[in-house]
Amino acid sequence: MTIERKIREHLHKEAETMECPSAISKRIEQSYSQYLQRKRSEITMKKRLIGGIVAAAILIPTAVFAAPSLIEMLTRTPMTTEQVKVDEVGKATLEKLYSAFPETKSFEIIDASHLGGDPTNSTKMKAIQISIVLQEKGGTGKKIRLDTNGITGEIEHVNQENWEPKEKPIISLTDQEIKAKVDYLIDKMYGNIDKYEFSMEQMENPNQKTFMLNYTEKGSKTPFYQVFVQGNTISVSLIGGGPTSSVEGFFSTNGKPDYTADSFLNDEKLFSLLKISPTELKLELAKGKSVVEIAASKNVSKQQVIDVIANTQAEGQIQAEQNGEIPKNNHSKEQMKKALEPKVLQVIEHKTETPW
Amino acid sequence: MQSEYMYQLLTKMIEGDQQAFQTMYEATYRDVYRTVSFLVDHQQDREDVMNEIYMQMWTSLANYDTNRPFHFWLHGLVIRQVQRFRVKNWRRFRIFERIRIFSREDHHWDHPTVMTEGTNQEISQAIQKLTDKQRTVIILRFFHDYTLEEIATLLGIPLGTVKSRYHAALQALRKNLWNLPLERMEKINDY
């Protein structure tokens, strides 16, 4: 036997006896989760940035700008199919999907998780995001992934994979065909596809052909939906709307958007208390209701609303003092909240098109 | 084609598809772990290097050459991380090296060298005794069956250098295992 053969055989035999310790696998899995978190928080930070710029641009000198507090370190926790089905947001997401694409009722939930919060325990903080992945049993293995905002219940991302036959993936279709498929998906999931201006371009990606499709509301600069098409996947991201979004001009005066109360009303904790999305809140206010009335219709008291808003504003103020943006006044948080109450009251009892 | 499928998995994994990560890990971890084990001696270091390799996986697609099979890219990652680790731990490594030399001498003291064909344990030891550079060439050549040209590409060194390391490694193994007289550098018909 030659030395070469001997070494080859020996190495293969020895390799057979080497088992990778599970600790290593666990560690690598953790590294991947951390990577995912970073990736996701980059997306939310991007959204926050857009929201932040808008909010900063419409600051009024008297109001304290409530910057969203930085996300604490979040962990993604797996959920069982059962947990998804009893979770308020999870259930609502599935219902939306089932009514949009009835065939998905027979799909299996192959993966589900939530980011931050604890959806199994509603007394704790709400999850920032719930993700559900469903896959067709057999067939072409159609897959759909939904990421829902745990606070507003809006579906922030939809990922549709393998809905085209393998031999003719979505990217191989003509531009018109691709647009039609994406239009259909957005229209089914969100509706109103016709009201957006549309643009499509090919990305400079040397590794893989990728298209970016933007759907923009008339007169707006940032797209409302941004879609990437690659391989056999369509991924839609909701950029407009959303909790940190550029919803602005909650009220109007003389038919013009009135930004006075925006810094108070753009409050995630308020949306979660009222179980309402910013867009919905704006619609309700436009009907001439006050925030207090909207809260009452949801069995939320005036005091609860004041507490939530005043708390956010006071925290923002403390934060700004610590950052040295405004002079320190050494009041306790409770004192600040008290001082803010009259302002908050003015906002939540205000009705659109009435004088301030 | 396998490589194409792996490439798609990779892109999905980078986009954040956990399922794709699981599939990719399942498909690669044994091979990666074994290769790392052959090249890195200490268990804790193996773990660190493994982790680094996978972290590279989802942060770099840039050097993926679609004309080459997937495992070529994978082993490129492995080799780069092993080498990075060696440079980083060079000092500490020197100390180990010295300890190893001492223990080796003790070892010779205790057991006179066996002159028969090497047993498995002896082959292992002989491979361990090679320099890192020689060992890398031997593992790529005989465990992964790469040609010497491919090894040159993987290591980013000239073919001539690979050949001389390869021959030097074989000589050392011969000497340690079979106690054969050193041969002149000449053609080996096995590639």
Coordinates of C-alpha atoms in Angstrom, one line a residue:
Chain A
M1 CA 0.0 0.0 0.0
T2 CA 1.5 3.4 -1.0
I3 CA 1.9 6.0 1.7
E4 CA -0.6 8.3 -0.1
R5 CA -3.3 5.7 0.1
K6 CA -2.5 4.9 3.6
I7 CA -2.8 8.5 4.7
R8 CA -6.0 9.0 2.7
E9 CA -7.7 6.0 4.3
H10 CA -6.4 6.9 7.7
L11 CA -7.8 10.5 7.5
H12 CA -11.2 9.3 6.4
K13 CA -11.3 6.7 9.1
E14 CA -10.3 9.1 11.8
A15 CA -12.8 11.7 10.5
E16 CA -15.6 9.2 11.1
T17 CA -14.8 9.2 14.8
M18 CA -15.0 13.0 15.1
E19 CA -18.3 14.2 16.4
C20 CA -19.0 18.0 16.5
P21 CA -20.0 18.8 20.1
S22 CA -23.5 20.2 20.4
A23 CA -22.1 23.2 22.3
I24 CA -20.5 24.4 19.1
S25 CA -23.7 24.1 17.2
K26 CA -25.6 25.9 19.9
R27 CA -23.1 28.7 19.9
I28 CA -23.2 29.1 16.1
E29 CA -27.0 29.1 16.2
Q30 CA -26.8 32.0 18.7
S31 CA -24.3 33.9 16.5
Y32 CA -26.8 33.6 13.7
S33 CA -29.7 34.8 15.8
Q34 CA -27.6 37.8 16.8
Y35 CA -26.9 38.5 13.2
L36 CA -30.6 38.4 12.4
Q37 CA -31.4 40.8 15.3
R38 CA -28.8 43.2 14.0
K39 CA -30.2 42.9 10.5
R40 CA -33.7 43.5 11.8
S41 CA -32.8 46.4 14.0
E42 CA -31.1 48.0 11.1
I43 CA -34.4 47.9 9.2
T44 CA -36.3 49.3 12.1
M45 CA -33.6 51.9 12.7
K46 CA -34.0 52.9 9.1
K47 CA -37.7 53.3 9.6
R48 CA -37.1 55.2 12.8
L49 CA -34.8 57.4 11.1
I50 CA -37.3 58.4 8.4
G51 CA -39.9 58.9 11.2
G52 CA -37.4 60.8 13.3
I53 CA -36.5 63.2 10.5
V54 CA -40.1 64.0 9.8
A55 CA -40.8 64.5 13.5
A56 CA -37.8 66.7 13.9
A57 CA -38.8 68.8 10.9
I58 CA -42.2 69.6 12.3
L59 CA -41.1 70.3 15.9
I60 CA -42.9 73.2 17.5
P61 CA -40.9 75.1 20.0
T62 CA -43.4 74.5 22.9
A63 CA -43.7 70.8 22.5
V64 CA -41.1 68.4 23.7
F65 CA -40.0 66.1 20.9
A66 CA -40.5 62.6 22.0
A67 CA -37.8 60.5 20.3
P68 CA -38.6 56.8 20.4
S69 CA -36.5 55.3 23.2
L70 CA -33.8 53.0 21.8
I71 CA -34.8 49.4 21.6
E72 CA -33.5 47.4 24.6
M73 CA -31.6 44.3 23.6
L74 CA -34.2 42.1 22.1
T75 CA -34.3 38.4 21.8
R76 CA -36.2 36.3 19.4
T77 CA -38.1 33.5 21.1
P78 CA -39.6 30.6 19.2
M79 CA -43.4 30.0 19.4
T80 CA -45.4 26.9 19.0
T81 CA -48.2 26.7 16.4
E82 CA -50.6 26.7 19.4
Q83 CA -49.2 29.8 20.8
V84 CA -49.5 31.6 17.4
K85 CA -53.1 30.6 17.2
V86 CA -54.1 31.9 20.6
D87 CA -51.9 35.1 20.3
E88 CA -54.0 38.1 19.4
V89 CA -51.7 39.4 16.8
G90 CA -50.7 36.0 15.5
K91 CA -54.3 35.0 15.0
A92 CA -55.2 38.3 13.3
T93 CA -52.2 37.9 10.9
L94 CA -53.3 34.3 10.0
E95 CA -56.8 35.5 9.4
K96 CA -55.6 38.2 7.1
L97 CA -53.5 35.7 5.2
Y98 CA -56.3 33.1 4.9
S99 CA -58.8 35.6 3.6
A100 CA -56.2 36.9 1.1
F101 CA -55.0 33.5 -0.1
P102 CA -57.5 30.8 1.0
E103 CA -55.2 28.0 -0.3
T104 CA -52.8 28.8 2.6
K105 CA -55.3 27.4 5.1
S106 CA -53.9 24.0 4.3
F107 CA -50.3 25.2 4.7
E108 CA -48.3 24.1 7.7
I109 CA -46.8 26.6 10.1
I110 CA -43.1 25.6 9.9
D111 CA -41.6 28.3 12.0
A112 CA -42.9 31.1 14.3
S113 CA -41.1 33.4 16.7
H114 CA -41.6 36.7 18.4
L115 CA -39.1 39.5 19.0
G116 CA -39.1 41.1 22.4
G117 CA -42.1 41.1 24.8
D118 CA -44.0 38.0 25.8
P119 CA -47.1 37.2 23.8
T120 CA -47.9 34.3 26.1
N121 CA -48.3 36.8 28.9
S122 CA -50.3 39.8 28.0
T123 CA -49.6 41.6 31.2
K124 CA -46.0 42.0 30.2
M125 CA -44.6 44.1 27.4
K126 CA -46.0 43.4 23.9
A127 CA -43.8 41.7 21.3
I128 CA -42.3 44.1 18.8
Q129 CA -42.7 41.7 16.0
I130 CA -44.2 38.3 15.4
S131 CA -43.0 36.2 12.5
I132 CA -44.8 33.2 11.1
V133 CA -43.6 31.0 8.2
L134 CA -46.1 28.7 6.4
Q135 CA -45.3 26.1 3.8
E136 CA -47.4 24.1 1.5
K137 CA -47.3 20.3 2.1
G138 CA -46.0 18.8 -1.1
G139 CA -46.8 20.7 -4.4
T140 CA -44.1 23.2 -5.3
G141 CA -43.3 23.9 -1.7
K142 CA -44.9 27.3 -1.7
K143 CA -43.7 29.3 1.3
I144 CA -44.9 32.5 2.8
R145 CA -43.4 34.4 5.7
L146 CA -45.2 37.2 7.5
D147 CA -43.6 39.6 10.0
T148 CA -46.3 41.5 12.0
N149 CA -45.8 44.5 14.2
G150 CA -46.8 43.3 17.6
I151 CA -48.0 46.7 18.7
T152 CA -50.0 47.9 15.8
G153 CA -50.8 44.6 14.2
E154 CA -49.6 45.8 10.8
I155 CA -47.9 43.3 8.6
E156 CA -44.5 44.8 8.0
H157 CA -43.0 42.3 5.7
V158 CA -44.4 39.6 3.4
N159 CA -42.0 37.1 1.9
Q160 CA -43.4 34.9 -0.8
E161 CA -41.2 32.1 -2.0
N162 CA -41.6 29.3 -4.6
W163 CA -45.0 30.4 -5.8
E164 CA -43.8 30.0 -9.3
P165 CA -42.7 26.6 -10.7
K166 CA -39.1 25.8 -10.1
E167 CA -38.2 25.8 -13.8
K168 CA -39.7 29.2 -14.4
P169 CA -38.9 31.3 -11.3
I170 CA -40.4 34.7 -10.8
I171 CA -37.2 36.5 -11.8
S172 CA -37.3 34.8 -15.3
L173 CA -40.6 36.4 -16.2
T174 CA -41.0 39.6 -18.1
D175 CA -41.1 43.0 -16.3
Q176 CA -44.9 43.3 -16.8
E177 CA -45.5 39.8 -15.5
I178 CA -43.3 40.4 -12.4
K179 CA -45.2 43.7 -11.7
A180 CA -48.5 41.9 -12.2
K181 CA -47.5 39.2 -9.6
V182 CA -46.3 41.8 -7.1
D183 CA -49.4 44.0 -7.6
Y184 CA -51.6 41.0 -7.0
L185 CA -49.7 40.1 -3.8
I186 CA -49.9 43.6 -2.4
D187 CA -53.5 44.1 -3.4
K188 CA -54.5 40.8 -1.7
M189 CA -52.6 41.6 1.5
Y190 CA -53.1 45.3 1.8
G191 CA -55.5 46.4 -0.9
N192 CA -55.7 49.7 -2.8
I193 CA -52.8 48.9 -5.1
D194 CA -54.2 51.4 -7.7
K195 CA -53.5 54.5 -5.6
Y196 CA -49.7 54.2 -5.8
E197 CA -47.2 55.5 -8.3
F198 CA -44.9 52.7 -9.4
S199 CA -41.3 52.4 -10.4
M200 CA -39.1 49.4 -11.1
E201 CA -35.4 49.1 -11.5
Q202 CA -32.8 46.4 -11.7
M203 CA -30.3 46.4 -8.8
E204 CA -26.6 46.3 -9.4
N205 CA -26.1 42.9 -7.9
P206 CA -23.4 40.9 -9.8
N207 CA -24.2 37.7 -8.0
Q208 CA -27.9 37.5 -8.6
K209 CA -30.5 39.3 -10.8
T210 CA -32.6 41.5 -8.4
F211 CA -35.3 43.9 -9.1
M212 CA -36.5 46.6 -6.8
L213 CA -40.1 47.8 -7.1
N214 CA -41.3 51.0 -5.3
Y215 CA -44.9 51.9 -4.7
T216 CA -45.2 55.5 -3.7
E217 CA -48.1 57.6 -2.6
K218 CA -48.6 60.6 -4.8
G219 CA -46.7 63.6 -3.5
S220 CA -44.6 61.5 -1.1
K221 CA -40.9 61.0 -1.3
T222 CA -40.4 57.7 0.5
P223 CA -42.1 54.6 -1.0
F224 CA -45.0 53.2 0.9
Y225 CA -44.1 49.6 -0.2
Q226 CA -40.7 48.5 -1.2
V227 CA -40.4 45.2 -3.0
F228 CA -37.4 43.1 -3.9
V229 CA -37.7 40.2 -6.4
Q230 CA -34.9 37.7 -6.6
G231 CA -34.7 34.1 -7.6
N232 CA -38.1 32.7 -6.8
T233 CA -38.9 35.1 -4.0
I234 CA -40.9 38.3 -3.7
S235 CA -40.3 40.2 -0.5
V236 CA -42.5 43.2 0.3
S237 CA -41.7 45.7 3.1
L238 CA -44.2 48.1 4.4
I239 CA -42.3 51.4 4.8
G240 CA -45.1 53.9 5.1
G241 CA -47.7 53.8 7.9
G242 CA -46.2 51.9 10.8
P243 CA -45.6 53.0 14.3
T244 CA -42.5 55.0 13.7
S245 CA -43.7 56.1 10.4
S246 CA -44.3 59.4 8.9
V247 CA -47.9 59.7 9.9
E248 CA -48.2 63.4 10.3
G249 CA -50.9 66.0 10.5
F250 CA -53.2 64.1 12.8
F251 CA -55.5 67.1 12.8
S252 CA -56.3 69.7 10.2
T253 CA -57.0 73.4 10.4
N254 CA -58.7 75.2 7.5
G255 CA -58.2 72.0 5.4
K256 CA -54.4 72.1 5.8
P257 CA -52.6 69.4 7.8
D258 CA -52.0 70.7 11.3
Y259 CA -48.8 69.3 12.9
T260 CA -49.3 70.8 16.4
A261 CA -50.2 67.6 18.2
D262 CA -48.1 65.1 16.2
S263 CA -45.2 64.9 18.7
F264 CA -47.7 63.9 21.4
L265 CA -49.8 61.6 19.4
N266 CA -46.9 59.7 17.6
D267 CA -46.5 57.5 20.7
E268 CA -46.2 53.8 20.3
K269 CA -47.5 53.2 23.8
L270 CA -50.6 55.2 23.0
F271 CA -51.3 53.1 19.9
S272 CA -50.9 50.0 21.9
L273 CA -53.2 51.2 24.6
L274 CA -55.9 52.1 22.1
K275 CA -55.1 49.0 20.0
I276 CA -55.0 51.3 16.9
S277 CA -52.6 52.0 14.2
P278 CA -51.4 55.6 13.6
T279 CA -53.2 55.6 10.2
E280 CA -56.4 54.5 11.8
L281 CA -56.2 57.1 14.5
K282 CA -55.7 59.8 11.9
L283 CA -58.8 58.6 10.1
E284 CA -60.9 58.6 13.3
L285 CA -59.7 62.0 14.2
A286 CA -60.6 63.3 10.7
K287 CA -64.2 62.3 11.4
G288 CA -64.2 65.0 14.1
K289 CA -63.7 62.8 17.2
S290 CA -61.3 63.7 19.9
V291 CA -58.7 61.2 21.2
V292 CA -60.7 61.0 24.5
E293 CA -63.8 59.9 22.6
I294 CA -61.9 57.4 20.6
A295 CA -60.5 56.0 23.8
A296 CA -63.9 55.8 25.5
S297 CA -65.2 53.7 22.6
K298 CA -62.5 51.2 23.5
N299 CA -63.1 51.3 27.2
V300 CA -60.0 53.3 27.9
S301 CA -60.3 56.1 30.4
K302 CA -59.1 59.7 29.9
Q303 CA -56.7 59.3 32.8
Q304 CA -55.1 56.3 31.2
V305 CA -54.5 58.2 28.0
I306 CA -53.0 61.2 29.9
D307 CA -50.7 58.9 31.9
V308 CA -49.3 57.2 28.8
I309 CA -48.7 60.4 26.9
A310 CA -47.4 62.4 29.8
N311 CA -45.1 59.5 30.8
T312 CA -43.5 59.3 27.3
Q313 CA -43.1 63.1 27.1
A314 CA -41.5 63.3 30.6
E315 CA -39.1 60.5 29.7
G316 CA -38.2 62.3 26.5
Q317 CA -37.6 65.4 28.5
I318 CA -35.4 63.6 31.0
Q319 CA -33.5 62.1 28.2
A320 CA -33.0 65.5 26.5
E321 CA -31.7 66.9 29.8
Q322 CA -29.2 64.1 30.2
N323 CA -28.0 64.6 26.7
G324 CA -27.5 68.3 27.5
E325 CA -30.0 69.4 24.8
I326 CA -32.1 71.4 27.2
P327 CA -31.1 72.9 30.6
K328 CA -31.6 70.7 33.6
N329 CA -34.5 71.7 35.9
N330 CA -34.2 68.9 38.5
H331 CA -37.8 68.0 38.6
S332 CA -38.8 64.5 39.4
K333 CA -40.6 62.5 36.6
E334 CA -43.8 62.7 38.5
Q335 CA -43.6 66.5 38.8
M336 CA -42.9 66.7 35.1
K337 CA -45.9 64.6 34.3
K338 CA -48.1 66.8 36.4
A339 CA -46.7 69.9 34.6
L340 CA -47.4 68.3 31.2
E341 CA -51.0 67.3 32.0
P342 CA -52.7 70.5 30.8
K343 CA -50.9 70.4 27.5
V344 CA -51.8 66.7 27.0
L345 CA -55.4 67.5 27.9
Q346 CA -55.5 70.2 25.3
V347 CA -54.3 67.7 22.7
I348 CA -56.6 64.8 23.5
E349 CA -59.7 66.9 23.8
H350 CA -59.0 68.8 20.6
K351 CA -61.2 68.2 17.6
T352 CA -60.1 68.7 14.1
E353 CA -60.8 72.0 12.4
T354 CA -61.5 73.7 15.7
P355 CA -59.3 76.5 17.0
W356 CA -56.6 75.5 19.5
Chain B
M1 CA -27.0 21.2 -9.4
Q2 CA -25.9 20.9 -5.9
S3 CA -23.7 24.0 -5.9
E4 CA -26.4 26.2 -7.3
Y5 CA -28.8 25.0 -4.6
M6 CA -26.2 25.7 -1.9
Y7 CA -25.7 29.2 -3.3
Q8 CA -29.5 29.9 -3.1
L9 CA -29.5 28.6 0.5
L10 CA -26.7 30.9 1.3
T11 CA -28.5 34.0 -0.1
K12 CA -31.6 33.1 1.8
M13 CA -29.7 32.6 5.0
I14 CA -28.1 36.0 4.5
E15 CA -31.5 37.6 4.0
G16 CA -32.5 36.1 7.3
D17 CA -34.2 32.9 6.6
Q18 CA -33.7 30.7 9.6
Q19 CA -34.8 27.6 7.8
A20 CA -32.1 28.1 5.2
F21 CA -29.6 28.5 8.0
Q22 CA -30.6 25.2 9.6
T23 CA -30.4 23.4 6.2
M24 CA -27.0 25.0 5.4
Y25 CA -25.6 24.2 8.9
E26 CA -26.9 20.6 8.7
A27 CA -25.3 20.1 5.3
T28 CA -21.9 21.5 6.2
Y29 CA -21.1 21.3 9.9
R30 CA -19.6 17.8 10.0
D31 CA -17.2 18.5 7.2
V32 CA -16.2 21.9 8.6
Y33 CA -15.7 20.5 12.1
R34 CA -13.6 17.6 10.9
T35 CA -11.4 19.8 8.7
V36 CA -10.9 22.2 11.6
S37 CA -10.1 19.4 14.0
F38 CA -7.4 18.2 11.7
L39 CA -5.9 21.6 11.5
V40 CA -6.4 23.0 15.0
D41 CA -5.4 20.9 18.0
H42 CA -7.2 22.4 21.0
Q43 CA -10.9 21.9 21.5
Q44 CA -11.6 25.4 22.7
D45 CA -9.8 26.9 19.7
R46 CA -11.8 24.6 17.4
E47 CA -15.0 26.0 18.8
D48 CA -13.8 29.6 18.3
V49 CA -12.6 28.9 14.7
M50 CA -15.9 27.1 13.8
N51 CA -17.9 30.1 15.1
E52 CA -15.8 32.5 13.1
I53 CA -16.2 30.5 9.9
Y54 CA -20.0 30.6 10.1
M55 CA -20.0 34.2 11.0
Q56 CA -18.0 34.9 7.9
M57 CA -20.5 32.8 6.0
W58 CA -23.3 35.3 6.4
T59 CA -21.3 38.4 6.1
S60 CA -19.3 37.7 3.0
L61 CA -20.7 36.5 -0.3
A62 CA -18.3 38.8 -2.2
N63 CA -15.6 36.2 -2.8
Y64 CA -18.0 33.5 -4.0
D65 CA -16.8 32.3 -7.4
T66 CA -19.9 30.8 -9.0
N67 CA -17.6 28.9 -11.5
R68 CA -16.3 26.7 -8.8
P69 CA -18.1 24.2 -6.7
F70 CA -19.6 25.3 -3.4
H71 CA -17.3 23.2 -1.2
F72 CA -14.3 25.0 -2.7
W73 CA -15.7 28.3 -1.4
L74 CA -16.5 26.7 1.9
H75 CA -13.0 25.3 2.4
G76 CA -11.6 28.7 1.4
L77 CA -13.5 30.2 4.3
V78 CA -12.2 27.4 6.6
I79 CA -8.6 27.8 5.6
R80 CA -8.7 31.6 5.9
Q81 CA -10.2 31.4 9.4
V82 CA -7.7 28.7 10.5
Q83 CA -4.9 30.9 9.3
R84 CA -6.2 34.0 10.9
F85 CA -6.4 32.1 14.2
R86 CA -2.9 30.9 13.8
V87 CA -1.6 34.4 13.3
K88 CA -3.6 35.7 16.2
N89 CA -2.4 33.0 18.5
W90 CA 1.1 33.0 17.2
R91 CA 2.7 33.8 20.5
R92 CA 0.7 31.4 22.5
F93 CA 1.1 28.9 19.8
R94 CA 4.9 29.2 20.0
I95 CA 4.6 28.2 23.6
F96 CA 2.5 25.2 22.7
E97 CA 5.0 24.3 20.1
R98 CA 7.8 24.3 22.7
I99 CA 5.7 22.2 25.0
R100 CA 5.0 19.8 22.2
I101 CA 8.6 19.5 21.4
F102 CA 9.4 18.6 25.0
S103 CA 6.6 16.1 25.4
R104 CA 7.7 14.6 22.1
E105 CA 11.1 14.0 23.4
D106 CA 9.7 12.4 26.6
H107 CA 7.6 10.3 24.3
H108 CA 10.7 9.1 22.4
W109 CA 12.3 8.3 25.7
D110 CA 9.4 6.1 26.8
H111 CA 8.6 4.2 23.7
P112 CA 11.3 3.2 21.2
T113 CA 10.0 3.9 17.7
V114 CA 8.2 1.0 16.1
M115 CA 9.7 0.0 12.8
T116 CA 6.7 -1.7 11.4
E117 CA 4.1 0.0 9.2
G118 CA 2.5 2.8 11.2
T119 CA -0.5 2.1 13.3
N120 CA -3.4 4.5 13.2
Q121 CA -2.2 6.3 16.3
E122 CA 1.2 6.7 14.9
I123 CA -0.1 8.1 11.6
S124 CA -2.1 10.6 13.7
Q125 CA 1.0 11.5 15.7
A126 CA 3.1 11.8 12.6
I127 CA 0.6 14.1 11.0
Q128 CA 0.5 16.2 14.2
K129 CA 4.2 16.6 14.1
L130 CA 4.2 18.2 10.6
T131 CA 4.4 22.0 10.5
D132 CA 1.1 23.8 10.1
K133 CA 1.8 24.6 6.5
Q134 CA 2.6 21.0 5.6
R135 CA -0.3 19.7 7.6
T136 CA -2.7 22.0 5.7
V137 CA -1.5 20.7 2.4
I138 CA -1.8 17.1 3.4
I139 CA -5.3 17.5 4.7
L140 CA -6.5 19.3 1.6
R141 CA -4.8 16.8 -0.6
F142 CA -5.9 13.5 1.1
F143 CA -9.0 14.4 3.1
H144 CA -10.6 16.6 0.5
D145 CA -8.8 15.2 -2.6
Y146 CA -7.9 18.6 -4.1
T147 CA -5.3 18.7 -6.8
L148 CA -2.1 20.6 -6.0
E149 CA -3.3 23.4 -8.4
E150 CA -6.5 23.8 -6.5
I151 CA -4.6 23.8 -3.2
A152 CA -2.4 26.6 -4.6
T153 CA -5.6 28.7 -5.3
L154 CA -7.1 27.9 -2.0
L155 CA -4.0 29.0 -0.1
G156 CA -3.2 31.8 -2.4
I157 CA 0.4 30.7 -2.9
P158 CA 2.3 29.6 -6.0
L159 CA 2.0 26.0 -7.2
G160 CA 5.8 25.5 -6.7
T161 CA 5.4 26.4 -3.0
V162 CA 2.6 23.9 -2.7
K163 CA 4.7 21.2 -4.3
S164 CA 7.6 21.7 -2.1
R165 CA 5.4 21.7 1.1
Y166 CA 3.7 18.6 -0.2
H167 CA 6.9 16.7 -0.8
A168 CA 8.5 17.9 2.4
A169 CA 5.4 16.7 4.3
L170 CA 5.5 13.3 2.6
Q171 CA 9.2 13.0 3.4
A172 CA 8.6 13.7 7.0
L173 CA 5.8 11.2 7.2
R174 CA 7.9 8.6 5.6
K175 CA 10.7 9.2 7.9
N176 CA 8.5 9.1 11.0
L177 CA 6.4 6.2 10.0
W178 CA 8.2 3.9 7.8
N179 CA 11.7 4.9 8.6
L180 CA 12.4 4.9 4.9
P181 CA 15.5 6.5 3.5
L182 CA 14.8 10.1 2.3
E183 CA 14.0 10.2 -1.3
R184 CA 15.1 12.9 -3.6
M185 CA 12.4 15.3 -4.6
E186 CA 10.9 13.7 -7.6
K187 CA 7.6 13.1 -9.2
I188 CA 4.8 11.5 -7.2
N189 CA 2.4 9.8 -9.4
D190 CA -0.6 10.2 -7.2
Y191 CA -1.8 13.5 -8.6

